[in-house]
Tab-separated table of C-alpha atoms in Angstrom:
chain	number	residue	atom	x	y	z
I	27	UNK	CA	-20.112	64.932	-4.620
I	28	UNK	CA	-18.261	61.633	-4.359
I	29	UNK	CA	-18.237	58.728	-6.830
I	30	UNK	CA	-20.978	56.910	-4.908
I	31	UNK	CA	-23.446	59.655	-5.849
I	32	UNK	CA	-22.549	60.186	-9.509
I	33	UNK	CA	-25.832	58.608	-10.560
I	34	UNK	CA	-27.547	61.633	-9.030
I	35	UNK	CA	-25.620	64.327	-10.903
I	36	UNK	CA	-25.944	62.905	-14.407
I	37	UNK	CA	-22.369	61.627	-14.753
I	38	UNK	CA	-22.960	57.896	-14.374
I	39	UNK	CA	-22.292	57.394	-18.106
I	40	UNK	CA	-18.589	57.957	-17.503
I	41	UNK	CA	-18.368	54.797	-15.386
I	42	UNK	CA	-18.313	51.194	-16.576
I	43	UNK	CA	-20.906	48.629	-15.548
I	44	UNK	CA	-18.413	46.965	-13.215
I	45	UNK	CA	-17.861	50.263	-11.392
I	46	UNK	CA	-21.558	51.130	-11.244
I	47	UNK	CA	-22.275	47.707	-9.741
I	48	UNK	CA	-20.024	48.616	-6.810
I	49	UNK	CA	-20.563	52.369	-6.457
I	50	UNK	CA	-23.916	53.492	-7.898
I	51	UNK	CA	-26.939	54.303	-5.769
I	52	UNK	CA	-25.338	54.783	-2.359
I	53	UNK	CA	-25.976	58.196	-0.798
I	54	UNK	CA	-23.910	58.419	2.363
I	55	UNK	CA	-25.593	59.478	5.566
I	56	UNK	CA	-24.104	61.993	8.034
I	57	UNK	CA	-22.217	59.031	9.548
I	58	UNK	CA	-20.058	58.844	6.369
I	59	UNK	CA	-20.255	55.045	6.236
I	60	UNK	CA	-18.243	53.300	3.528
I	61	UNK	CA	-20.519	50.267	3.142
I	62	UNK	CA	-24.223	50.636	2.461
I	63	UNK	CA	-26.317	50.711	5.664
I	64	UNK	CA	-29.553	48.853	6.384
I	65	UNK	CA	-32.565	50.853	7.559
I	66	UNK	CA	-34.808	48.288	9.320
I	67	UNK	CA	-37.540	50.742	10.221
I	68	UNK	CA	-41.228	50.817	9.383
I	69	UNK	CA	-41.673	54.583	9.582
I	70	UNK	CA	-39.859	57.925	9.750
I	71	UNK	CA	-40.226	60.998	11.959
I	72	UNK	CA	-40.468	64.700	11.060
I	73	UNK	CA	-39.464	67.973	12.649
I	74	UNK	CA	-42.982	69.382	12.331
I	75	UNK	CA	-46.519	68.658	11.224
I	76	UNK	CA	-45.915	70.870	8.199
I	77	UNK	CA	-42.914	68.781	7.106
I	78	UNK	CA	-44.936	65.581	7.520
I	79	UNK	CA	-47.740	67.058	5.417
I	80	UNK	CA	-45.345	68.084	2.643
I	81	UNK	CA	-43.733	64.638	2.468
I	82	UNK	CA	-46.999	62.735	2.658
I	83	UNK	CA	-48.418	64.989	-0.048
I	84	UNK	CA	-45.419	64.627	-2.333
I	85	UNK	CA	-44.499	68.328	-2.249
I	86	UNK	CA	-41.148	67.496	-0.648
I	87	UNK	CA	-39.004	64.422	-1.310
I	88	UNK	CA	-38.310	62.149	1.607
I	89	UNK	CA	-39.257	58.973	3.400
I	90	UNK	CA	-42.836	58.318	4.468
I	91	UNK	CA	-43.338	54.623	5.193
I	92	UNK	CA	-41.103	51.649	4.371
I	93	UNK	CA	-43.791	49.948	2.320
I	94	UNK	CA	-42.865	52.352	-0.496
I	95	UNK	CA	-40.015	54.595	0.705
I	96	UNK	CA	-36.989	53.066	2.396
I	97	UNK	CA	-33.369	54.257	1.961
I	98	UNK	CA	-31.911	50.738	1.669
I	99	UNK	CA	-34.452	49.756	-0.974
I	100	UNK	CA	-33.800	53.014	-2.844
I	101	UNK	CA	-30.068	52.226	-2.944
I	102	UNK	CA	-30.755	48.890	-4.610
I	103	UNK	CA	-33.242	50.493	-7.020
I	104	UNK	CA	-30.822	53.238	-8.079
I	105	UNK	CA	-27.972	50.781	-8.551
I	106	UNK	CA	-29.982	48.322	-10.663
I	107	UNK	CA	-31.440	51.154	-12.753
I	108	UNK	CA	-27.890	52.356	-13.445
I	109	UNK	CA	-26.781	48.867	-14.507
I	110	UNK	CA	-29.766	48.399	-16.841
I	111	UNK	CA	-29.460	51.909	-18.252
I	112	UNK	CA	-32.981	52.763	-17.087
I	113	UNK	CA	-34.363	55.987	-15.682
I	114	UNK	CA	-35.942	54.295	-12.695
I	115	UNK	CA	-36.347	50.993	-10.872
I	116	UNK	CA	-39.128	49.821	-8.575
I	117	UNK	CA	-38.234	46.924	-6.276
I	118	UNK	CA	-40.803	44.313	-5.272
I	119	UNK	CA	-41.120	41.383	-2.891
I	120	UNK	CA	-40.413	38.741	-5.575
I	121	UNK	CA	-39.955	38.302	-9.305
I	122	UNK	CA	-43.563	37.190	-9.627
I	123	UNK	CA	-44.791	40.294	-7.807
I	124	UNK	CA	-42.717	42.377	-10.239
I	125	UNK	CA	-44.663	40.848	-13.136
I	126	UNK	CA	-47.985	41.211	-11.310
I	127	UNK	CA	-47.285	44.853	-10.389
I	128	UNK	CA	-46.406	45.626	-14.005
I	129	UNK	CA	-49.624	44.052	-15.253
I	130	UNK	CA	-51.803	45.795	-12.648
I	131	UNK	CA	-50.175	49.125	-13.434
I	132	UNK	CA	-50.329	49.042	-17.207
I	133	UNK	CA	-53.247	46.785	-18.202
I	134	UNK	CA	-57.033	47.000	-17.906
I	135	UNK	CA	-59.929	44.601	-18.424
I	136	UNK	CA	-60.224	43.819	-22.129
I	137	UNK	CA	-56.516	44.306	-22.839
I	138	UNK	CA	-54.422	41.516	-24.326
I	139	UNK	CA	-50.900	40.198	-23.774
I	140	UNK	CA	-48.839	38.386	-26.390
I	141	UNK	CA	-46.253	36.242	-24.631
I	142	UNK	CA	-43.730	33.575	-25.369
I	143	UNK	CA	-45.025	30.064	-24.778
I	144	UNK	CA	-41.609	29.338	-23.212
I	145	UNK	CA	-42.364	31.158	-19.979
I	146	UNK	CA	-41.779	30.131	-16.379
I	147	UNK	CA	-44.747	28.044	-15.264
I	148	UNK	CA	-45.830	30.474	-12.544
I	149	UNK	CA	-45.895	33.319	-15.067
I	150	UNK	CA	-48.258	31.302	-17.263
I	151	UNK	CA	-50.471	30.614	-14.243
I	152	UNK	CA	-50.466	34.300	-13.342
I	153	UNK	CA	-51.469	35.353	-16.852
I	154	UNK	CA	-54.096	32.667	-17.423
I	155	UNK	CA	-55.608	31.946	-14.014
I	156	UNK	CA	-55.445	35.312	-12.299
I	157	UNK	CA	-55.189	38.074	-14.900
I	158	UNK	CA	-57.694	36.082	-16.949
I	159	UNK	CA	-60.234	36.404	-14.116
I	160	UNK	CA	-60.213	40.159	-14.662
I	161	UNK	CA	-60.668	40.102	-18.423
I	162	UNK	CA	-57.038	40.209	-19.575
I	163	UNK	CA	-56.350	37.656	-22.318
I	164	UNK	CA	-52.933	36.173	-23.115
I	165	UNK	CA	-51.934	34.658	-26.456
I	166	UNK	CA	-48.823	32.456	-26.548
I	167	UNK	CA	-46.430	32.215	-29.488
I	168	UNK	CA	-43.079	30.676	-30.347
I	169	UNK	CA	-40.390	32.847	-28.786
I	170	UNK	CA	-38.049	33.074	-31.783
I	171	UNK	CA	-40.745	33.431	-34.476
I	172	UNK	CA	-41.268	37.182	-34.981
I	173	UNK	CA	-43.940	36.553	-37.617
I	174	UNK	CA	-45.944	34.551	-35.074
I	175	UNK	CA	-45.742	37.449	-32.625
I	176	UNK	CA	-47.069	39.860	-35.237
I	177	UNK	CA	-49.874	37.500	-36.255
I	178	UNK	CA	-51.041	37.252	-32.629
I	179	UNK	CA	-51.269	41.013	-32.100
I	180	UNK	CA	-54.730	42.595	-32.215
I	181	UNK	CA	-55.910	46.179	-31.626
I	182	UNK	CA	-56.388	45.180	-27.963
I	183	UNK	CA	-52.757	44.101	-27.462
I	184	UNK	CA	-51.019	46.296	-24.908
I	185	UNK	CA	-48.047	44.201	-23.795
I	186	UNK	CA	-45.504	41.825	-25.362
I	187	UNK	CA	-43.765	39.711	-22.726
I	188	UNK	CA	-40.771	37.405	-23.154
I	189	UNK	CA	-38.016	35.659	-21.239
I	190	UNK	CA	-34.774	35.469	-23.189
I	191	UNK	CA	-32.986	33.101	-22.989
I	192	UNK	CA	-35.962	30.884	-22.254
I	193	UNK	CA	-36.198	28.487	-19.335
I	194	UNK	CA	-34.936	25.787	-19.735
I	195	UNK	CA	-34.422	25.419	-23.517
I	196	UNK	CA	-32.240	28.508	-23.973
I	197	UNK	CA	-34.277	29.876	-26.889
I	198	UNK	CA	-33.453	33.462	-27.853
I	199	UNK	CA	-35.849	36.288	-28.676
I	200	UNK	CA	-34.897	38.924	-31.240
I	201	UNK	CA	-35.314	41.866	-28.856
I	202	UNK	CA	-34.815	44.683	-31.429
I	203	UNK	CA	-37.351	43.055	-33.775
I	204	UNK	CA	-39.922	42.629	-30.983
I	205	UNK	CA	-39.308	46.215	-29.841
I	206	UNK	CA	-39.985	47.527	-33.347
I	207	UNK	CA	-43.090	45.357	-33.553
I	208	UNK	CA	-44.392	46.659	-30.222
I	209	UNK	CA	-43.833	50.258	-31.255
I	210	UNK	CA	-45.681	49.781	-34.563
I	211	UNK	CA	-48.706	48.442	-32.712
I	212	UNK	CA	-48.646	50.945	-29.825
I	213	UNK	CA	-47.807	48.220	-27.318
I	214	UNK	CA	-45.077	47.836	-24.695
I	215	UNK	CA	-42.290	45.255	-24.683
I	216	UNK	CA	-41.246	43.744	-21.341
I	217	UNK	CA	-38.225	41.442	-21.156
I	218	UNK	CA	-37.530	39.137	-18.226
I	219	UNK	CA	-33.750	39.485	-17.893
I	220	UNK	CA	-33.100	37.423	-14.768
I	221	UNK	CA	-31.191	34.664	-16.598
I	222	UNK	CA	-28.552	37.005	-18.039
I	223	UNK	CA	-28.705	40.136	-15.844
I	224	UNK	CA	-27.428	43.504	-17.088
I	225	UNK	CA	-23.896	42.117	-16.958
I	226	UNK	CA	-24.686	40.057	-20.080
I	227	UNK	CA	-27.724	41.738	-21.678
I	228	UNK	CA	-29.352	45.191	-21.537
I	229	UNK	CA	-32.825	44.948	-23.086
I	230	UNK	CA	-33.586	48.673	-22.751
I	231	UNK	CA	-30.630	49.503	-25.004
I	232	UNK	CA	-32.057	47.012	-27.527
I	233	UNK	CA	-35.432	48.773	-27.573
I	234	UNK	CA	-37.447	47.150	-24.775
I	235	UNK	CA	-39.672	49.377	-22.642
I	236	UNK	CA	-39.415	47.404	-19.407
I	237	UNK	CA	-37.009	44.946	-17.812
I	238	UNK	CA	-38.270	42.459	-15.219
I	239	UNK	CA	-36.042	40.750	-12.661
I	240	UNK	CA	-36.314	38.014	-10.140
I	241	UNK	CA	-33.551	39.434	-7.948
I	242	UNK	CA	-33.680	36.086	-6.154
I	243	UNK	CA	-31.545	34.661	-8.935
I	244	UNK	CA	-28.203	36.070	-10.129
I	245	UNK	CA	-28.584	39.583	-8.704
I	246	UNK	CA	-28.244	37.981	-5.290
I	247	UNK	CA	-26.125	35.121	-6.565
I	248	UNK	CA	-26.036	33.020	-3.427
I	249	UNK	CA	-29.631	31.887	-2.909
I	250	UNK	CA	-30.190	33.982	0.220
I	251	UNK	CA	-33.257	36.142	-0.345
I	252	UNK	CA	-36.448	36.621	-2.367
I	253	UNK	CA	-37.081	39.822	-4.330
I	254	UNK	CA	-37.901	41.345	-7.685
I	255	UNK	CA	-37.606	44.548	-9.684
I	256	UNK	CA	-38.959	46.428	-12.685
I	257	UNK	CA	-36.757	48.883	-14.617
I	258	UNK	CA	-37.851	51.409	-17.240
I	259	UNK	CA	-38.814	55.030	-17.801
I	260	UNK	CA	-40.018	57.393	-15.086
I	261	UNK	CA	-43.469	57.561	-16.659
I	262	UNK	CA	-44.056	53.796	-16.816
I	263	UNK	CA	-42.448	53.128	-13.449
I	264	UNK	CA	-44.567	55.758	-11.694
I	265	UNK	CA	-47.590	53.545	-12.384
I	266	UNK	CA	-45.747	50.448	-11.124
I	267	UNK	CA	-44.663	52.371	-8.025
I	268	UNK	CA	-48.306	53.243	-7.430
I	269	UNK	CA	-49.188	49.546	-7.321
I	270	UNK	CA	-46.384	48.774	-4.864
I	271	UNK	CA	-47.373	51.757	-2.707
I	272	UNK	CA	-51.057	50.851	-2.612
I	273	UNK	CA	-51.088	47.056	-2.857
I	274	UNK	CA	-47.967	46.431	-0.784
I	275	UNK	CA	-45.774	43.849	-2.612
I	276	UNK	CA	-42.715	45.651	-1.253
I	277	UNK	CA	-39.111	44.536	-0.828
I	278	UNK	CA	-37.761	44.313	2.718
I	279	UNK	CA	-34.747	46.506	3.601
I	280	UNK	CA	-32.670	43.487	4.584
I	281	UNK	CA	-33.283	41.722	1.272
I	282	UNK	CA	-32.556	44.954	-0.610
I	283	UNK	CA	-29.220	45.193	1.194
I	284	UNK	CA	-28.381	41.591	0.255
I	285	UNK	CA	-29.135	42.299	-3.414
I	286	UNK	CA	-27.110	45.515	-3.351
I	287	UNK	CA	-24.094	43.630	-2.042
I	288	UNK	CA	-24.716	40.852	-4.562
I	289	UNK	CA	-24.495	43.340	-7.423
I	290	UNK	CA	-20.925	44.182	-6.416
I	291	UNK	CA	-19.676	40.830	-7.729
I	292	UNK	CA	-22.233	40.409	-10.530
I	293	UNK	CA	-19.887	40.837	-13.504
I	294	UNK	CA	-17.234	38.527	-12.082
I	295	UNK	CA	-19.783	35.867	-11.188
I	296	UNK	CA	-21.588	35.951	-14.521
I	297	UNK	CA	-18.324	35.610	-16.433
I	298	UNK	CA	-17.354	32.575	-14.351
I	299	UNK	CA	-20.846	31.070	-14.615
I	300	UNK	CA	-20.737	31.386	-18.416
I	301	UNK	CA	-17.308	29.783	-18.672
I	302	UNK	CA	-18.380	26.823	-16.530
I	303	UNK	CA	-21.671	26.398	-18.396
I	304	UNK	CA	-20.082	26.313	-21.842
I	305	UNK	CA	-17.575	23.657	-20.773
I	306	UNK	CA	-20.381	21.553	-19.278
I	307	UNK	CA	-22.633	22.005	-22.324
I	308	UNK	CA	-19.893	20.750	-24.655
I	309	UNK	CA	-19.208	17.782	-22.364
I	310	UNK	CA	-22.904	16.866	-22.217
I	311	UNK	CA	-23.215	17.294	-25.978
I	312	UNK	CA	-20.679	14.510	-26.448
I	313	UNK	CA	-22.123	12.104	-23.864
I	314	UNK	CA	-23.819	8.989	-25.312
I	315	UNK	CA	-26.710	9.120	-22.801
I	316	UNK	CA	-27.692	12.648	-23.869
I	317	UNK	CA	-30.026	13.071	-26.835
I	318	UNK	CA	-29.818	16.846	-27.069
I	319	UNK	CA	-28.352	19.845	-25.235
I	320	UNK	CA	-30.137	23.195	-25.164
I	321	UNK	CA	-27.641	26.015	-24.681
I	322	UNK	CA	-27.210	29.060	-26.924
I	323	UNK	CA	-23.456	29.008	-26.443
I	324	UNK	CA	-23.192	25.858	-28.580
I	325	UNK	CA	-22.461	26.648	-32.215
I	326	UNK	CA	-25.256	24.357	-33.450
I	327	UNK	CA	-27.904	26.138	-31.382
I	328	UNK	CA	-30.404	27.656	-33.867
I	329	UNK	CA	-30.126	31.162	-32.367
I	330	UNK	CA	-26.399	31.062	-31.572
I	331	UNK	CA	-25.578	33.953	-33.919
I	332	UNK	CA	-28.412	36.080	-32.538
I	333	UNK	CA	-27.297	35.382	-28.983
I	334	UNK	CA	-23.789	36.551	-29.851
I	335	UNK	CA	-25.194	39.786	-31.319
I	336	UNK	CA	-27.352	40.884	-28.401
I	337	UNK	CA	-25.634	39.244	-25.426
I	338	UNK	CA	-22.213	39.537	-23.825
I	339	UNK	CA	-22.403	35.911	-22.710
I	340	UNK	CA	-24.668	32.875	-22.900
I	341	UNK	CA	-25.657	32.508	-19.263
I	342	UNK	CA	-25.438	29.519	-16.953
I	343	UNK	CA	-28.752	27.720	-17.385
I	344	UNK	CA	-28.889	24.786	-19.764
I	345	UNK	CA	-31.246	21.952	-20.497
I	346	UNK	CA	-30.423	18.483	-21.753
I	347	UNK	CA	-32.636	15.586	-22.703
I	348	UNK	CA	-31.501	12.110	-21.719
I	349	UNK	CA	-32.406	8.647	-22.917
I	350	UNK	CA	-35.174	6.853	-21.041
I	351	UNK	CA	-37.682	9.672	-20.587
I	352	UNK	CA	-38.714	10.637	-17.060
I	353	UNK	CA	-37.294	7.459	-15.554
I	354	UNK	CA	-33.910	8.157	-17.107
I	355	UNK	CA	-33.980	11.814	-16.022
I	356	UNK	CA	-34.845	10.929	-12.433
I	357	UNK	CA	-32.107	8.298	-12.425
I	358	UNK	CA	-29.501	10.899	-13.404
I	359	UNK	CA	-30.796	13.429	-10.858
I	360	UNK	CA	-30.983	10.907	-8.012
I	361	UNK	CA	-27.447	9.656	-8.694
I	362	UNK	CA	-25.899	13.057	-7.939
I	363	UNK	CA	-24.195	13.552	-4.589
I	364	UNK	CA	-22.984	17.148	-4.788
I	365	UNK	CA	-25.430	18.997	-7.049
I	366	UNK	CA	-28.438	20.520	-5.260
I	367	UNK	CA	-31.790	19.046	-6.304
I	368	UNK	CA	-33.869	22.221	-6.205
I	369	UNK	CA	-35.996	24.340	-8.500
I	370	UNK	CA	-34.071	27.525	-7.771
I	371	UNK	CA	-31.209	28.858	-9.901
I	372	UNK	CA	-28.762	31.742	-10.006
I	373	UNK	CA	-26.705	30.352	-7.139
I	374	UNK	CA	-22.964	29.767	-6.797
I	375	UNK	CA	-24.058	26.205	-6.022
I	376	UNK	CA	-24.997	24.151	-9.095
I	377	UNK	CA	-28.649	23.152	-9.055
I	378	UNK	CA	-30.467	20.409	-10.945
I	379	UNK	CA	-34.168	19.782	-11.467
I	380	UNK	CA	-36.707	17.935	-13.607
I	381	UNK	CA	-38.777	20.752	-15.182
I	382	UNK	CA	-41.753	18.603	-16.219
I	383	UNK	CA	-42.519	17.730	-12.598
I	384	UNK	CA	-41.227	20.840	-10.771
I	385	UNK	CA	-40.856	24.294	-12.343
I	386	UNK	CA	-43.319	23.509	-15.135
I	387	UNK	CA	-45.298	20.865	-13.262
I	388	UNK	CA	-48.524	22.904	-13.163
I	389	UNK	CA	-48.724	23.162	-16.944
I	390	UNK	CA	-51.014	20.804	-18.816
I	391	UNK	CA	-49.460	18.073	-20.965
I	392	UNK	CA	-50.411	20.113	-24.027
I	393	UNK	CA	-48.730	23.228	-22.629
I	394	UNK	CA	-45.609	21.251	-21.743
I	395	UNK	CA	-45.408	19.813	-25.233
I	396	UNK	CA	-45.855	23.265	-26.793
I	397	UNK	CA	-43.096	24.650	-24.559
I	398	UNK	CA	-40.740	21.750	-25.352
I	399	UNK	CA	-40.732	20.391	-21.794
I	400	UNK	CA	-40.093	16.714	-22.538
I	401	UNK	CA	-40.224	13.947	-19.882
I	402	UNK	CA	-36.485	13.299	-20.301
I	403	UNK	CA	-35.471	16.943	-19.939
I	404	UNK	CA	-33.154	17.979	-17.109
I	405	UNK	CA	-32.247	21.571	-16.237
I	406	UNK	CA	-28.910	22.453	-14.704
I	407	UNK	CA	-28.036	25.932	-13.486
I	408	UNK	CA	-24.264	25.753	-13.503
I	409	UNK	CA	-22.594	27.115	-10.403
I	410	UNK	CA	-19.020	28.001	-9.551
I	411	UNK	CA	-17.751	24.687	-8.187
I	412	UNK	CA	-14.922	22.832	-9.882
I	413	UNK	CA	-15.988	21.902	-13.406
I	414	UNK	CA	-14.436	18.470	-12.973
I	415	UNK	CA	-16.553	17.864	-9.878
I	416	UNK	CA	-19.748	18.909	-11.648
I	417	UNK	CA	-19.027	16.545	-14.530
I	418	UNK	CA	-18.090	13.686	-12.227
I	419	UNK	CA	-21.323	14.110	-10.275
I	420	UNK	CA	-23.459	14.049	-13.423
I	421	UNK	CA	-21.471	11.158	-14.885
I	422	UNK	CA	-22.632	8.801	-12.122
I	423	UNK	CA	-26.122	8.641	-13.549
I	424	UNK	CA	-25.321	9.410	-17.186
I	425	UNK	CA	-22.718	6.662	-17.497
I	426	UNK	CA	-25.136	4.130	-15.977
I	427	UNK	CA	-27.827	5.280	-18.388
I	428	UNK	CA	-25.526	4.899	-21.383
I	429	UNK	CA	-24.350	1.388	-20.452
């Protein structure tokens, strides 16, 4: 058995994350291809009716229908599971469908979620507007306040859900503390890890039960495709797989192939992203038009020490509040010539957006205030362009704002 298949024979622990990101998950076909193939097929054929019956019935492993069994998707799932240190991964059509599939699999009417109030706006809408319609209640607490999490838990609480670092204020959750809290109350802890990826943070090793990804972000790394994933134990993921199989929020083979290839450069990209982001954060921190910078890599960040303990890097997403409120923020954004004005992130291209009117625009004013989304807040997801060019592009508007 060659290196590409070591994840199947129990020896993947001998390889580093960088090696797993390139080698894990690929099971070569009879063609002996070196690069991972794409299987753009909806269905699969069998030698006999008996074989079809065994595979449809689960008595024999094999492919049935690409909605829930596709070799290209399985390659991505095995590779990401290896990187996160999880037993299993289930891929989905988007990051939001990963969260939805997890909720549908593990929650019932009457159950409760305790979540960080610093969540992506669409996640809040999903929890409140849609899960709420079916009798699932969500309570929101301050991400870094473990006591607040515990106070919000009731006998009906089944899931704790957090993004860490938060978007876009770079707040940090104490994952081991939340994991211990979840265990004491017979609940599960799910961590959205798309901002750091397993290259910088492995929540399962810190005690989390589930890891959620928007593969659209850094797992791809070049803004090419939409997808998501859930990683965890076989037992928990079997329920999530059941939702994907029955409800159909499946990942396409082509997108799975893109993500698999993206993982090959994940460690290198994340290291470079972090280096660029820290330089930019320090530059912004010293600019007279900037009131405050939110980035856990800065020594004055309130959870800087915690971030250093549980992360291998600080990520590439930072927020900064400028003088002049929304008008000042829009002035800085509109003055850029190179940065991409878009709500997406995780790209080699630096992106910039105004959270209060885009990514968090559907939140009420009260929800925005609670989440720290101020009118003058700008989010930058730092890419891999020249650092000098990024600074020069931002300086056009910032220098005018400061004068």
